[in-house]
Structures are given as structure tokens and as C-alpha cells.
Amino acid sequence: MPSEYRVEVALDVPLPATFTYLAAAALPVGARVAVPFGTRRLAGVVTGPGDESADTAKLKAVDALLDDLPPLPASWLELVSFTAAYYHAPIGQVAATALPTALRGAAPVRLNDTRPWRLSSAGRLAEPPAARAKAQRALWQALSCGVLSKDAARAIAGQAGKLLAEWDAAGWLERVDTCWRDAPVAAGPELTAAQAAALAELRGTDGFAAWLLFGVTGSGKTEVYLRLIADTLAEGRQALVLIPEINLTPQLLSRFAARFPSTPIAALHSSLSDGERLNAWVDAWQGRAGIVIGTRLSVFTPLPRLGLVIVDEEHDASFKQQDGVRYHARDLAVWRALKARVPVVLGSATPSLETLYRVETGRYRQILLAERAHASASLPAVRILDVRRQRLAEGLSEMVVDALKAAKRRGELSLVFINRRGFSPVLSCGDCGWTSGCRHCHAKMVLHLSERRLRCHHCGAFEPVPHACPSCGNVDLKPVGHGTQRIEEALARMVPDARVLRIDRDSTSRKAAWDEIYRKVHAGEVDILVGTQMLAKGHDFPALSRVIVVNADAGLYSADYRATERLFSVLTQVAGRAGRADAPGEVLVQTQWPDHPLFAALVAHDTLGYAKTLLAERRIAALPPITHQAILRADAPDIRDANAFLESVRDTLAPPKGVTVLGPVPALMARLAGRERAQLIIESPQRAPLHAFLDAWRPDLDAAARRAGRSLRWSLDVDPQEL
DNA sequence: AGCACGCCGACT
DNA sequence: GTCGGCGTGCTC
């Protein structure tokens, strides 16, 4: 049979183009196909009609049309190609990222019918199982009362799968197409005046609108989301809810399930098997799920009846993918809402500067929830402890140890927060507060002990390491944020009889670990919790009377200009752990720089004011979000190979007016997993010339990488979140 | 990224 | 004599 048709197919290979194939019939755009590629057989997605100018002799034919599913929707393909264009990633790799694992392979996929059951008319006339078969009887009774999902059936009878199959074969059952438009919604708590006002404003729009829901910790943002979702479901439309991985807890999911008991919810969390994820994904795609709730990857779920998008904790760094296709789920979520002409709500207690800047420029609208939902819970009192010229034992001051001892005597739970993020060795003077700033730009210079010099990671300038403080002559210069390695042992030693529990990635890697930690804490078997980042968010601990931050300074002067923004955010969140119940909490922050404006804002709970300060700084320094950046990263076992690659591409193409290429400079984490990392920073006040430059540059990058050999790895990061 | 082809060292 | 090391080149 002659192959008269041609199609373009996107394949998961690191090549920028799509590939032209011959086909015996006109294949629909969005169809999944299997194609021969070299010696392999790969899965691909049809992106459009084939290139007619391609030489027929070189073309191969499509092998098979996979799946009996309908083709992927045009809106999904549009999202994939936008992502590929914006992040300068090969479209086939984006498509593979956007599909669930089960749909990435070249094997056809068969789907289970996941629709719930009810009794058919024959079933209603049939004899119920004997009363002594208790489980069978219970399952039958549940069916005769109404509709039953497979999960619900399994909860009633362990053998549900087998029984349902038998009864179905007997003709007693039928499938029900779910409709959530009239599904019941459980009553929620009464709204506060602020929540009601926020809701009224959010409901007042039609079509696309981007909102920042700016609410302090405990102000009840989730309740606002639930009410909006109820509106969306009542119109028969679907809601997409994006949540940081760490906040996507069973507690949160059961809160949604309890509010919408009969609405199918597709929860896309990390512990799903490939099959479960596929089912949830297809439920969303086929319009069977009313709510999709999940982490950044969920932004790619096709939703035919999308009516609302919510991004909770929109400032959270986990929305940015840090390898492969480096997309930002929050930004893509806003784009999706725009294309679907539906509202998007970005919620946060500490909004990102990107989002606040868009509020400032009028693109997003802001709604404030200024008070905690429980009138009795007030914001914690923050005290700044000046530790200059103090003797610190393992980073702990006497004041902090005394506070911990007093709390222990009163039987109260304290939290010692260790800020490990943003650590890079910036040199500082413990006497006068001098830090090693770069004389050519706004960045801090980083100590490179092996090279015995200071190096700027923004512009690349370097200087010898000073022997004494250039400002006051003190010879005892140290990297900021040093010396908190063995803090839990130190605590156990300095606070007699204190029961110290450490919480970090290691101690929580096992699944049962969290349950054990919760049990201990709730049973009052712990006096002091010690932990990093993980403790700042997501998990609710009761009656935290005191939060102590021992090394805030590590983020205060960092080579990464985003460090202060992140520090303020994490300190606000960890402070929010204190005093959530009836007792007002206290937060103690140790610092060598008590006069830093960050602390004044923290004490005053002035998130917005501090954000304005930071935005003003970014404007002066011409940094994001005022300007736009991309980073070309390279790593190799030998730094010279990475630098050689970056130098060879840096001058292949003259950047257009306004676009600046800086570097090569070392990455903030200059060495990782035995590889040395360096980068070029590309900056521009306008997005368009930046993207045009990256597009034109791409072939040069591919060519240079080929010349550089296999040991070199490289990637392009648009809107980087970390240096 | 895979996977082939291709040309040089230590083994049955 | 060959099994296998990973350099380089291509994939519609």
C-alpha cells in the first residue's frame, strides 16, 4: 500500500526538531504513534502534517498507531509547544515530561474502566447474598443504596474486586458516568469577614484574571480555595490545584475529599505507581475527575473543562524543575489559565518578588488576608539577638541556651531551626560586619580556598584573600554562617536532660519515620526539635512556644542575590510555627547584623514593606524580576573542559542590543558529585531579544557540545531560580 | 540520549 | 587469534 500521507512526530531525543514520517492514513494531531528511529522503535506524538519538502527516500513509515484512546487535545499540545519554545527545550522531551510514565513507551496502553458501579435493573431484582456472608452482604447493601467506586468497595470488602467481577458477569451491575455538577458539598467553617470579602472579590470576575491571594500563615487561604472550587464544580467545570510536594499531605487530601465527598478527585502525588498515575491522568483528561490536585508535574494534565487554577505557596522553589526541561509550574499555570480564559489564584504568605512585581505593574490583582482565622491566635513576637563579640558554642549564644533551659523547665516544646540553604563561603568580619562585596558589581565575592582568592560569581572578577578586615583591621575573618555542624549534640549537652529530636532528610527518609516523629511530639516525649528547611512548612506541630533561628546569617550575605528573599520567606514561615494555638509564640533570631533591614521587617511582620525594599534593590542592580535572565550551565570532571566549552560559545554570536552575556563564572555550588560546574549568565531588560538570541544561539551550542566530547554536560535554564 | 561502527590491549 | 575498551557520528 502506498504511503500517501506525511506527519511530523515529536520524539524523546535531545534534538530540537520534529521528524517527518510517512503514514498510510491521515493520523490525527495528538495521536501517540510508534516509529522506527535508527535501530530503535520509539513512541512519539503527532504534532501536525508532515514536511512536504523532505526527501521521500530518507523517510520511514509510522509503525503503529498506539492506544485506542482519543488523540491528546490541541490545548495540551499547545501547552507542550509553548513550554518547548519558552524554555528552549526539544519539543519531544517536553512531551515526554508532560506525559505520565506509562504513556512514554512504545507499547500500546490498555485502560481499566475506573467508573463506579451501581446495581443494574437485573441486579435490583436479583436475590441478595446470604446474610451469613457478611462482607458480601455489606457490599451488596452499599450498592443497592447507590453508586460505589472501586476504592469504596475495597474498603467494605477485601474481596471486592473478585465479587464485583462476578456480579458484573452475572449482569447485575452497571457503570455510572460521574457528574459532579450536582454532587453534594459538605459544609465548611464559617468564613471570617476577610475571607468573605476576598471571596466576593474573586467571584466578581469573568474569564482570565490572575490573583495574588496574600494571606499570613493561618489566615485560612485553603478555605477560600475550597469555596472557589465548589463554585467551579457547580458549573460542571474542573479545578487544577498545584501544591508544593512537601505540603501535599494525606491531611490536605482528606480535607478536600471530606468537602467534596462524591466528586472524583485525581490526586497526583509521588507515591503513586505508574498505573495509578495513568488512571488519575486519564480520568482528568476524559473529564471524569472534577479536581486535579498535585505537584508541579500536574500542570501538564489535560483538562477539557478547566474552570479554575490554583497555585498554593506560589513562592515555593519546588515549582521550578531543576533538571531536564527546566519549567516553572507556576508560570505555566498562569499561561494555561490565560489560554483557557479562566481565573488563576496564586496563594502565599510570602509571595515571590516575581508575583509582587506583576501586582505592581498591574498584571495581577492582589487580595489581602491580613489576620489569622482564629481570633485567639496572634502573630508571634520576634526578637533579634545581637551575637557580635559573643562567645558561641557550636553556634549557640548564652541567651538562646538560657531560653531553651527555661522552656524545658516549663515543659514547653521548642524548635531550633538551622538554615542550611544559600550557604556559600562569603567572607565576613565578626567585629564590624564587613563582608566581601565585589567592587565591580552588586554581588558578594566567594572564598575559594583552593585558589587562595575571592571570586565574584556574577561578573567573574577576583582578588587575593585579605589578611585583615579592610574596614576595621580585625584579622579574624571567617566565612558567614560557619559552625553549626554538631548542634544537636551541643544542645543535649548544654540543656540538661533535654530530649532532642533531629528532623532532616536522613531522619525522615523512611515512610514510617514521620508517623513516629508525630507520635513522639504529640505524646510530649520531646523538648527540643532540631531541623532544617523541612520543619518550616507543611507539617503542623502543636504548642510550639518558641522558635530559635541560630544561623540566619548564612542567607544574609550570599553570592546568590535571591538569598535574602528566600531567607525572609523561610524565617516568616518558621516563625509562623510559633503560637498557632492559644498561646502567643516567641521567635529568637541570632545574628551578627542586627541592623539589617530584613530583621526590622521580620519583627514588624512587614512582608510587603520588605518586598518593596528588595524590589528597589533589584531595580538598581538591574536583576530579575525587573530584568530577565537565562543561564547556560556546563559541568565536567575537569573545570577547564566546562570553561573551554563556555568560552567557545560565548563569542560565536553577537547578542542583540540590550542582551549581555557574562562569564564564565563558577556555579554557586562549584563542585557537585565529582563534577565541576561553571556558567554563562545572559541578561536582558526585555524578554523578546533574550529569547530571539537564545533561539539563534542554539545551533552553536549543539555544535560546541559535540566538539567538546562526552564528558561535558550542559543545559540552558530560562528564568533560573538558583545561581 | 541510545546505539552502531571502529580501531587498539590482555585473555581463553 | 578474539573479547571488549570507549571515541565519534547519526538518527526522519
XYZ file of C-alpha atoms (C1' of nucleotides) in Angstrom:
747
model
C 0.000 0.000 0.000
C 1.459 3.388 -0.933
C 2.075 5.803 1.927
C 0.493 8.992 0.695
C 0.409 10.902 3.911
C 3.142 12.577 5.915
C 3.167 13.534 9.575
C 5.542 15.375 11.903
C 6.348 13.351 15.016
C 7.902 14.619 18.273
C 10.309 12.101 19.816
C 12.008 11.977 23.203
C 15.524 12.643 21.925
C 17.714 15.676 22.700
C 17.375 17.030 19.178
C 15.478 20.251 18.577
C 13.455 19.197 15.538
C 10.426 17.011 14.932
C 10.787 14.138 12.426
C 8.843 13.546 9.213
C 7.279 10.110 8.714
C 5.161 8.500 6.028
C 1.740 7.202 7.015
C -0.827 5.031 5.264
C -3.678 7.172 6.564
C -4.139 10.688 7.835
C -3.193 10.465 11.516
C -4.786 12.969 13.867
C -2.659 15.597 15.573
C -2.081 14.475 19.157
C -2.084 10.760 18.348
C 0.518 8.584 20.001
C 2.442 6.525 17.443
C 5.308 4.037 17.353
C 8.019 4.841 14.795
C 11.351 3.333 13.730
C 14.255 5.616 14.709
C 17.751 4.430 13.839
C 17.801 0.877 15.046
C 15.242 1.560 17.751
C 11.485 1.758 17.928
C 10.241 4.829 19.805
C 6.951 6.327 20.890
C 6.124 9.753 19.517
C 3.324 12.280 19.385
C 1.967 13.551 16.058
C 2.379 17.324 16.049
C 0.990 18.155 12.603
C 1.017 17.391 8.870
C 4.411 16.329 7.551
C 7.014 18.447 5.783
C 6.290 18.010 2.038
C 9.764 19.159 1.005
C 11.565 16.329 2.844
C 13.289 13.784 0.574
C 10.994 10.726 0.370
C 13.949 8.382 0.033
C 15.093 9.264 3.534
C 11.722 8.898 5.194
C 10.469 5.897 7.133
C 6.872 4.978 7.757
C 4.915 5.150 11.006
C 4.867 1.702 12.531
C 1.642 1.754 14.507
C -0.995 3.979 15.985
C -0.816 3.291 19.722
C -3.747 3.139 22.172
C -7.471 3.211 21.437
C -7.619 6.478 23.274
C -8.630 9.665 21.516
C -5.706 11.870 20.420
C -4.275 14.237 23.009
C -6.191 17.513 22.898
C -4.981 20.526 20.929
C -4.808 22.628 24.103
C -2.382 20.106 25.608
C -0.174 20.138 22.521
C -0.263 23.924 22.560
C 0.936 23.908 26.186
C 3.736 21.499 25.260
C 4.913 23.585 22.321
C 4.742 26.795 24.326
C 6.866 25.160 27.033
C 9.360 23.918 24.425
C 9.636 27.377 22.870
C 9.832 29.328 26.125
C 12.373 27.075 27.848
C 14.267 26.319 24.613
C 13.860 22.585 25.130
C 13.291 19.950 22.412
C 9.554 19.507 21.937
C 9.754 15.714 22.135
C 11.431 15.918 25.533
C 8.774 18.309 26.760
C 6.041 15.955 25.521
C 7.714 13.047 27.320
C 7.957 15.103 30.514
C 4.308 16.099 30.230
C 3.044 12.537 29.759
C 2.710 10.018 32.587
C 5.453 7.378 32.514
C 3.027 4.725 31.273
C 2.422 6.746 28.099
C 6.099 7.368 27.320
C 6.889 3.911 25.971
C 6.167 2.445 22.536
C 3.783 -0.151 23.960
C 0.048 0.305 23.463
C -1.787 1.139 26.671
C -4.972 -0.528 27.786
C -7.014 1.223 30.377
C -9.162 -0.138 33.126
C -12.630 1.275 33.389
C -12.448 3.277 36.585
C -16.083 4.423 36.600
C -18.024 3.490 39.719
C -20.649 0.728 39.880
C -24.293 0.554 40.746
C -26.914 -2.250 40.542
C -28.470 -2.760 37.118
C -32.202 -3.340 36.774
C -31.475 -7.081 36.700
C -29.361 -6.664 39.826
C -32.159 -4.946 41.692
C -34.386 -7.967 41.045
C -31.702 -10.470 41.978
C -31.509 -12.322 45.263
C -29.055 -10.575 47.692
C -26.197 -12.713 49.050
C -26.921 -14.787 52.161
C -26.804 -12.905 55.441
C -24.046 -15.137 56.812
C -21.662 -13.985 54.044
C -21.170 -10.744 55.920
C -18.746 -8.952 53.639
C -20.701 -9.884 50.506
C -23.922 -8.750 52.099
C -22.419 -5.424 53.174
C -21.075 -4.788 49.676
C -24.437 -5.614 48.118
C -26.207 -3.304 50.521
C -23.841 -0.463 49.726
C -24.530 -0.993 46.013
C -28.274 -1.027 46.486
C -28.012 2.315 48.292
C -26.363 3.960 45.309
C -23.106 4.417 43.445
C -19.910 2.758 44.629
C -16.334 3.386 43.489
C -13.785 0.593 43.441
C -11.873 2.147 46.346
C -15.004 2.456 48.438
C -15.938 -1.156 47.595
C -12.492 -2.331 48.676
C -12.923 -0.574 51.998
C -16.119 -2.551 52.594
C -14.962 -5.970 51.449
C -11.404 -7.180 50.974
C -12.546 -9.384 48.065
C -14.422 -6.539 46.383
C -12.536 -6.844 43.082
C -13.422 -10.510 42.648
C -17.043 -10.089 43.815
C -17.692 -7.109 41.534
C -16.275 -9.023 38.559
C -18.571 -11.984 39.326
C -21.675 -9.873 39.761
C -20.843 -7.883 36.650
C -20.564 -11.127 34.668
C -23.998 -12.088 36.008
C -25.376 -8.845 34.608
C -26.272 -7.396 37.987
C -24.046 -4.299 37.766
C -23.618 -1.325 35.511
C -21.123 1.516 35.257
C -22.102 5.070 36.133
C -20.752 8.154 34.398
C -19.941 10.541 37.182
C -21.191 14.063 37.147
C -20.107 16.392 39.891
C -22.254 19.334 38.894
C -24.910 18.436 41.449
C -22.650 16.475 43.805
C -23.102 17.422 47.436
C -20.606 19.768 49.113
C -20.053 19.377 52.843
C -20.459 22.486 54.972
C -17.248 24.344 55.763
C -16.400 26.537 58.711
C -17.984 29.971 58.848
C -15.956 32.499 56.907
C -14.174 35.355 58.599
C -15.023 38.818 57.347
C -11.703 38.945 55.483
C -12.310 35.571 53.824
C -15.833 36.572 52.789
C -14.560 39.836 51.322
C -11.778 38.029 49.444
C -14.243 35.532 48.051
C -16.644 38.242 46.915
C -13.838 39.927 45.009
C -12.616 36.690 43.428
C -16.124 35.803 42.309
C -16.553 39.173 40.651
C -14.541 38.307 37.527
C -15.331 36.577 34.296
C -12.735 34.920 32.102
C -8.995 35.203 32.740
C -7.782 37.044 35.803
C -4.611 36.437 37.822
C -4.934 36.983 41.550
C -2.388 37.048 44.316
C -4.084 35.824 47.486
C -1.677 37.239 50.027
C -2.539 35.752 53.416
C -0.468 35.427 56.583
C 0.124 31.889 57.912
C -3.069 30.610 59.429
C -5.309 33.168 57.689
C -7.366 30.453 56.002
C -6.359 30.547 52.348
C -7.342 26.906 51.881
C -10.920 27.664 52.881
C -11.072 30.329 50.174
C -9.766 27.810 47.623
C -12.380 25.243 48.683
C -15.229 27.732 48.189
C -13.950 28.731 44.753
C -13.595 25.079 43.771
C -17.183 24.461 44.890
C -18.329 27.236 42.502
C -16.311 25.737 39.659
C -17.676 22.232 40.242
C -21.230 23.562 40.404
C -20.750 24.827 36.841
C -19.666 21.339 35.828
C -16.083 22.503 35.308
C -12.746 21.204 36.560
C -10.286 22.741 39.024
C -6.489 22.357 38.848
C -4.704 22.761 42.198
C -0.886 22.863 42.374
C 0.779 22.289 45.738
C 4.476 22.018 46.748
C 5.488 18.392 47.260
C 6.074 18.902 50.976
C 2.573 20.326 51.553
C 0.741 17.591 49.640
C -0.018 15.594 52.771
C -2.703 12.963 53.428
C -4.287 15.511 55.803
C -4.699 18.018 52.994
C -6.092 15.431 50.587
C -8.613 14.188 53.134
C -9.699 17.775 53.724
C -10.562 18.040 50.016
C -12.210 14.599 49.991
C -14.300 15.474 53.056
C -15.535 18.702 51.474
C -16.380 17.083 48.110
C -17.371 13.553 49.116
C -18.898 12.492 45.787
C -16.631 14.369 43.413
C -13.880 12.299 41.787
C -10.517 13.806 42.766
C -7.347 12.940 40.880
C -4.507 13.312 43.371
C -1.129 13.147 41.638
C 1.365 12.577 44.433
C 4.806 10.997 44.337
C 3.876 7.651 45.874
C 1.520 6.632 43.049
C 2.523 3.686 40.904
C 2.783 4.260 37.142
C -0.573 2.557 36.649
C -2.344 4.623 39.315
C -0.863 7.819 37.931
C -2.012 6.883 34.438
C -5.554 6.235 35.664
C -5.715 9.553 37.502
C -4.283 11.356 34.474
C -6.760 9.775 32.072
C -9.654 10.498 34.451
C -8.696 14.164 34.316
C -8.230 14.082 30.542
C -11.551 12.356 29.915
C -13.319 14.895 32.126
C -14.185 12.319 34.782
C -12.222 13.949 37.608
C -13.603 17.211 38.968
C -10.460 18.206 40.820
C -6.822 17.578 39.958
C -4.507 18.210 42.873
C -0.804 17.604 42.637
C 2.779 18.840 42.441
C 4.465 20.770 39.613
C 4.125 17.931 37.111
C 0.324 18.158 37.357
C 0.409 21.406 35.415
C 0.617 19.252 32.265
C -2.580 17.287 32.969
C -5.052 17.746 30.091
C -8.337 19.168 31.374
C -11.133 19.534 28.822
C -13.393 21.525 31.138
C -10.848 23.611 33.045
C -12.611 26.301 35.073
C -10.137 27.358 37.789
C -6.408 27.184 38.508
C -4.933 27.460 41.997
C -1.228 27.568 42.899
C -0.752 27.328 46.652
C 2.508 28.582 48.199
C 3.284 30.119 44.829
C 6.702 31.336 46.041
C 7.847 27.757 46.682
C 11.038 26.805 44.866
C 9.782 23.275 44.166
C 7.575 24.589 41.354
C 10.714 25.067 39.296
C 12.038 21.875 37.746
C 15.795 21.798 38.290
C 16.824 19.243 35.679
C 15.677 18.083 32.260
C 13.085 20.558 30.983
C 13.533 23.399 33.469
C 9.988 24.690 33.515
C 8.268 26.740 36.221
C 4.877 25.192 37.025
C 3.508 28.433 38.475
C 4.288 30.398 35.354
C 2.897 27.664 33.094
C -0.231 27.529 35.273
C -0.818 31.235 34.675
C -0.294 30.722 30.940
C -2.814 27.856 30.945
C -5.389 29.971 32.742
C -4.866 32.753 30.219
C -5.343 30.390 27.261
C -8.363 28.708 28.854
C -9.810 32.121 29.813
C -10.271 31.129 33.459
C -9.134 32.712 36.737
C -5.890 31.701 38.441
C -5.254 32.245 42.148
C -1.678 32.362 43.478
C -1.643 31.971 47.245
C 1.205 32.770 49.625
C 2.120 34.282 52.957
C 5.428 35.393 51.459
C 4.825 35.995 47.760
C 7.707 35.800 45.304
C 9.112 39.075 44.027
C 8.117 37.943 40.517
C 4.486 37.864 41.548
C 4.619 41.069 43.604
C 6.239 42.842 40.680
C 3.391 41.731 38.446
C 0.948 43.097 41.002
C 2.888 46.371 40.999
C 2.728 46.595 37.214
C -0.999 45.857 37.231
C -0.901 42.448 35.541
C -2.045 40.584 38.661
C -4.512 41.759 41.263
C -3.899 41.383 44.960
C -6.208 40.334 47.761
C -5.084 40.553 51.377
C -5.949 38.199 54.225
C -4.224 40.091 56.973
C -5.411 38.274 60.063
C -5.227 34.765 61.394
C -8.531 32.915 61.052
C -8.708 32.042 64.736
C -9.152 35.296 66.577
C -7.265 33.959 69.598
C -4.106 33.196 67.633
C -1.912 36.237 67.328
C 1.314 36.602 65.384
C 4.442 35.656 67.317
C 6.767 38.186 68.918
C 10.102 38.220 67.082
C 13.278 39.170 68.971
C 16.610 39.781 67.295
C 19.648 38.687 69.322
C 22.898 40.519 68.587
C 25.663 37.921 68.779
C 28.583 40.146 67.760
C 31.541 39.709 70.132
C 29.733 36.866 71.872
C 31.294 33.530 72.578
C 29.222 30.994 70.664
C 29.375 27.305 71.488
C 28.609 25.350 68.297
C 26.816 28.447 67.082
C 24.611 28.861 70.173
C 24.649 32.006 72.285
C 24.157 32.038 76.045
C 20.818 33.874 75.625
C 19.474 31.100 73.437
C 20.642 28.347 75.765
C 19.005 30.134 78.716
C 15.743 30.461 76.796
C 15.808 26.760 75.947
C 16.513 25.836 79.576
C 13.577 27.948 80.748
C 11.249 26.399 78.184
C 12.395 22.923 79.220
C 11.618 23.748 82.877
C 8.112 24.821 81.881
C 7.698 21.638 79.838
C 7.279 23.513 76.565
C 8.290 22.346 73.101
C 10.958 24.420 71.352
C 12.156 24.358 67.780
C 15.738 25.107 66.806
C 15.859 25.945 63.134
C 19.101 25.516 61.203
C 19.238 27.436 57.976
C 21.448 25.436 55.630
C 20.277 26.958 52.409
C 22.144 29.520 50.439
C 25.402 28.594 52.099
C 28.439 29.691 50.190
C 31.579 30.928 51.864
C 31.274 34.729 51.739
C 33.965 36.278 53.923
C 32.885 38.467 56.834
C 34.258 40.326 59.841
C 32.765 39.319 63.174
C 33.686 42.684 64.696
C 32.352 45.340 62.342
C 30.119 43.381 59.993
C 32.160 43.989 56.822
C 31.504 41.468 54.015
C 33.451 40.665 50.849
C 31.425 42.606 48.271
C 32.552 42.792 44.655
C 33.887 46.225 43.683
C 32.628 45.836 40.109
C 29.018 44.766 40.693
C 26.348 44.148 43.316
C 27.310 40.527 44.148
C 29.263 39.106 47.086
C 32.638 37.563 46.382
C 33.031 33.928 47.336
C 36.053 32.451 49.102
C 37.856 29.839 47.006
C 40.298 28.223 49.401
C 41.913 26.055 46.749
C 42.744 29.092 44.612
C 43.527 31.225 47.684
C 41.414 34.089 46.373
C 37.964 35.706 46.336
C 35.921 35.347 43.204
C 32.742 37.099 42.049
C 30.187 34.620 40.736
C 28.351 37.259 38.789
C 30.971 39.138 36.764
C 33.948 36.840 37.297
C 36.307 39.385 38.937
C 38.791 38.091 41.527
C 41.029 39.385 44.314
C 43.504 37.934 46.795
C 42.083 36.938 50.183
C 42.605 39.891 52.580
C 44.656 39.146 55.692
C 42.708 41.622 57.796
C 39.347 43.375 57.612
C 39.666 46.277 55.119
C 37.217 48.232 57.256
C 38.439 47.805 60.855
C 41.683 45.832 60.683
C 40.437 42.772 62.546
C 42.491 39.754 61.496
C 39.856 37.166 62.384
C 37.864 36.957 59.137
C 35.528 33.980 58.755
C 33.044 32.743 56.181
C 29.458 33.707 57.112
C 27.324 31.096 58.804
C 30.079 28.809 59.928
C 29.947 26.259 62.683
C 26.530 24.680 63.225
C 27.505 21.155 62.285
C 27.060 19.383 65.569
C 24.298 21.408 67.063
C 22.075 18.619 68.342
C 24.845 17.076 70.455
C 25.684 20.523 71.763
C 22.060 21.091 72.736
C 21.821 17.817 74.601
C 24.979 18.810 76.487
C 24.022 22.392 77.291
C 20.371 21.905 78.206
C 20.459 19.224 80.897
C 18.005 16.323 80.476
C 16.549 17.821 77.295
C 15.168 15.244 74.898
C 16.365 16.414 71.485
C 14.885 15.120 68.234
C 16.584 15.855 64.949
C 14.480 16.144 61.800
C 16.124 16.260 58.408
C 16.131 14.422 55.122
C 18.024 11.480 56.633
C 15.812 11.011 59.666
C 12.612 11.154 57.596
C 13.623 9.123 54.568
C 11.665 6.100 55.738
C 7.917 6.413 55.274
C 7.099 5.380 58.832
C 9.521 7.940 60.231
C 7.067 10.843 60.124
C 4.389 8.915 61.986
C 6.918 8.101 64.710
C 8.021 11.744 64.923
C 4.401 12.909 65.185
C 3.683 10.332 67.864
C 6.679 11.359 69.961
C 5.907 15.058 69.655
C 2.220 14.679 70.460
C 2.966 12.349 73.384
C 5.196 15.052 74.896
C 8.315 12.922 74.595
C 10.349 15.720 73.019
C 11.638 19.015 74.445
C 13.617 20.376 71.521
C 13.121 19.755 67.830
C 16.176 20.459 65.692
C 15.771 20.674 61.990
C 16.278 22.307 58.649
C 14.000 23.544 55.849
C 11.587 20.625 56.279
C 10.398 21.998 59.612
C 9.487 25.363 58.187
C 6.445 24.232 56.306
C 3.801 21.663 55.719
C 3.739 19.802 58.976
C 1.687 21.002 61.873
C 3.229 20.669 65.295
C 1.211 21.606 68.337
C 2.029 24.151 71.013
C 5.349 25.416 69.726
C 6.057 28.109 72.235
C 9.474 29.116 70.983
C 11.297 29.045 67.700
C 15.018 29.706 67.609
C 16.960 30.530 64.465
C 20.666 30.020 65.050
C 22.283 30.885 61.749
C 20.115 33.255 59.804
C 23.270 34.991 58.596
C 24.183 32.204 56.161
C 21.472 33.567 53.873
C 22.022 37.233 54.627
C 25.184 37.727 52.629
C 25.288 35.204 49.869
C 26.621 35.141 46.347
C 23.057 34.390 45.205
C 21.063 37.606 45.021
C 17.875 35.681 45.797
C 19.195 34.545 49.167
C 17.657 37.375 51.214
C 14.263 36.888 49.589
C 14.355 33.189 50.417
C 15.672 33.851 53.916
C 12.856 36.253 54.686
C 10.352 33.761 53.346
C 11.661 30.816 55.324
C 12.030 32.860 58.530
C 8.459 34.132 58.203
C 7.236 30.598 57.719
C 9.224 29.100 60.537
C 8.110 31.972 62.779
C 4.555 31.104 61.802
C 5.102 27.747 63.516
C 5.125 29.568 66.830
C 1.932 30.477 68.593
C -0.593 28.975 66.246
C -2.656 27.651 69.153
C -3.927 29.805 72.014
C -0.539 30.829 73.395
C 1.340 33.605 71.620
C 4.729 32.348 70.462
C 8.188 33.814 70.601
C 10.824 33.732 67.913
C 14.504 34.364 68.698
C 16.884 35.078 65.839
C 20.659 35.143 66.353
C 22.587 37.439 64.057
C 25.792 39.403 63.645
C 23.899 42.005 61.651
C 21.003 43.082 63.892
C 20.627 46.294 61.866
C 19.929 44.509 58.595
C 16.558 45.743 57.236
C 15.403 42.130 56.880
C 15.158 41.816 60.653
C 13.285 45.063 61.171
C 10.717 43.802 58.661
C 10.570 40.400 60.334
C 9.917 41.960 63.754
C 7.182 44.171 62.291
C 5.711 41.297 60.214
C 6.053 43.685 57.290
C 6.331 41.296 54.350
C 5.118 43.804 51.807
C 7.427 46.554 53.013
C 10.451 44.289 52.815
C 9.442 43.096 49.363
C 9.344 46.737 48.228
C 12.872 47.218 49.606
C 14.106 44.156 47.731
C 12.393 45.210 44.516
C 14.058 48.615 44.751
C 17.437 46.863 45.143
C 16.752 44.634 42.153
C 15.820 47.652 40.100
C 19.096 49.418 40.937
C 21.147 46.272 40.279
C 19.140 45.502 37.092
C 18.254 41.996 38.233
C 15.107 39.814 37.937
C 12.217 40.263 38.149
C 12.878 43.743 36.719
C 15.169 42.281 34.052
C 15.269 38.765 32.610
C 17.931 36.094 32.843
C 18.933 32.782 31.369
C 21.888 30.667 32.418
C 23.965 28.406 30.241
C 25.333 25.782 32.643
C 28.159 23.398 31.929
C 29.808 20.743 34.034
C 32.644 18.295 33.539
C 35.032 16.296 35.732
C 37.638 18.956 34.946
C 36.620 22.616 35.245
C 38.815 23.506 32.271
C 36.567 21.491 29.946
C 33.460 23.282 31.220
C 35.120 26.685 30.872
C 36.509 25.845 27.422
C 33.016 24.995 26.223
C 31.500 28.179 27.648
C 34.303 30.327 26.232
C 33.971 28.728 22.808
C 30.244 29.527 22.573
C 30.358 32.902 24.217
C 31.546 34.783 21.152
C 30.023 32.751 18.321
C 27.153 35.191 18.024
C 26.936 38.891 18.844
C 23.991 39.394 21.216
C 21.378 41.943 20.123
C 21.183 45.363 21.750
C 20.299 45.130 25.429
C 21.346 41.495 25.812
C 24.510 40.912 27.864
C 26.465 37.677 28.210
C 28.586 37.418 31.385
C 31.091 34.776 32.413
C 32.164 32.039 32.509
C 31.797 32.151 36.305
C 31.741 29.259 38.777
C 28.288 27.971 39.744
C 27.234 28.704 43.335
C 27.808 25.031 44.086
C 31.055 24.941 42.142
C 31.630 21.248 42.737
C 28.911 18.613 42.895
C 29.125 14.825 42.669
C 32.699 14.886 41.408
C 31.926 17.359 38.638
C 32.990 20.974 38.345
C 30.332 23.444 37.335
C 30.510 26.814 35.596
C 28.063 29.006 33.728
C 27.365 31.967 31.485
C 24.710 34.431 32.621
C 22.611 36.027 29.893
C 20.731 39.169 30.904
C 18.273 41.471 29.177
C 15.792 44.145 30.221
C 13.359 42.759 27.610
C 12.226 39.194 27.146
C 11.851 39.221 23.350
C 15.501 39.931 22.388
C 16.673 37.437 25.028
C 14.567 34.665 23.512
C 15.499 35.631 19.959
C 19.159 35.438 20.945
C 18.758 32.039 22.617
C 16.953 30.683 19.550
C 19.659 31.862 17.195
C 22.365 30.615 19.564
C 21.041 27.091 19.997
C 22.764 25.513 16.914
C 26.105 26.921 18.079
C 25.586 25.335 21.474
C 24.828 21.940 19.955
C 27.874 22.191 17.699
C 30.212 23.260 20.531
C 28.921 20.477 22.764
C 29.662 17.937 20.008
C 33.205 19.250 19.722
C 33.656 19.212 23.497
C 33.111 15.482 23.800
C 31.119 13.162 26.000
C 32.428 14.217 29.398
C 30.784 17.639 29.102
C 27.194 18.128 30.127
C 25.329 21.358 29.528
C 21.871 22.855 29.924
C 20.043 26.078 29.312
C 17.958 27.459 32.187
C 15.425 30.200 31.403
C 14.299 32.233 34.439
C 16.807 30.452 36.723
C 15.917 30.316 40.392
C 19.382 29.450 41.612
C 22.839 30.533 40.575
C 20.128 10.009 24.726
C 20.939 5.383 22.578
C 23.121 2.524 19.557
C 26.127 1.285 15.897
C 30.667 1.190 13.874
C 35.551 1.208 14.504
C 40.216 0.542 15.833
C 43.819 -0.929 19.815
C 45.185 -4.035 24.664
C 45.014 -8.664 27.811
C 42.957 -13.217 27.712
C 40.884 -18.482 26.656
C 43.862 -15.248 17.257
C 39.093 -12.705 19.695
C 36.517 -10.198 23.571
C 35.801 -5.660 24.788
C 37.568 -0.803 25.948
C 35.065 3.756 24.880
C 35.892 7.720 20.826
C 32.678 9.742 17.079
C 28.701 10.076 14.332
C 23.868 9.574 13.156
C 19.072 9.177 13.981
C 13.056 11.294 9.657
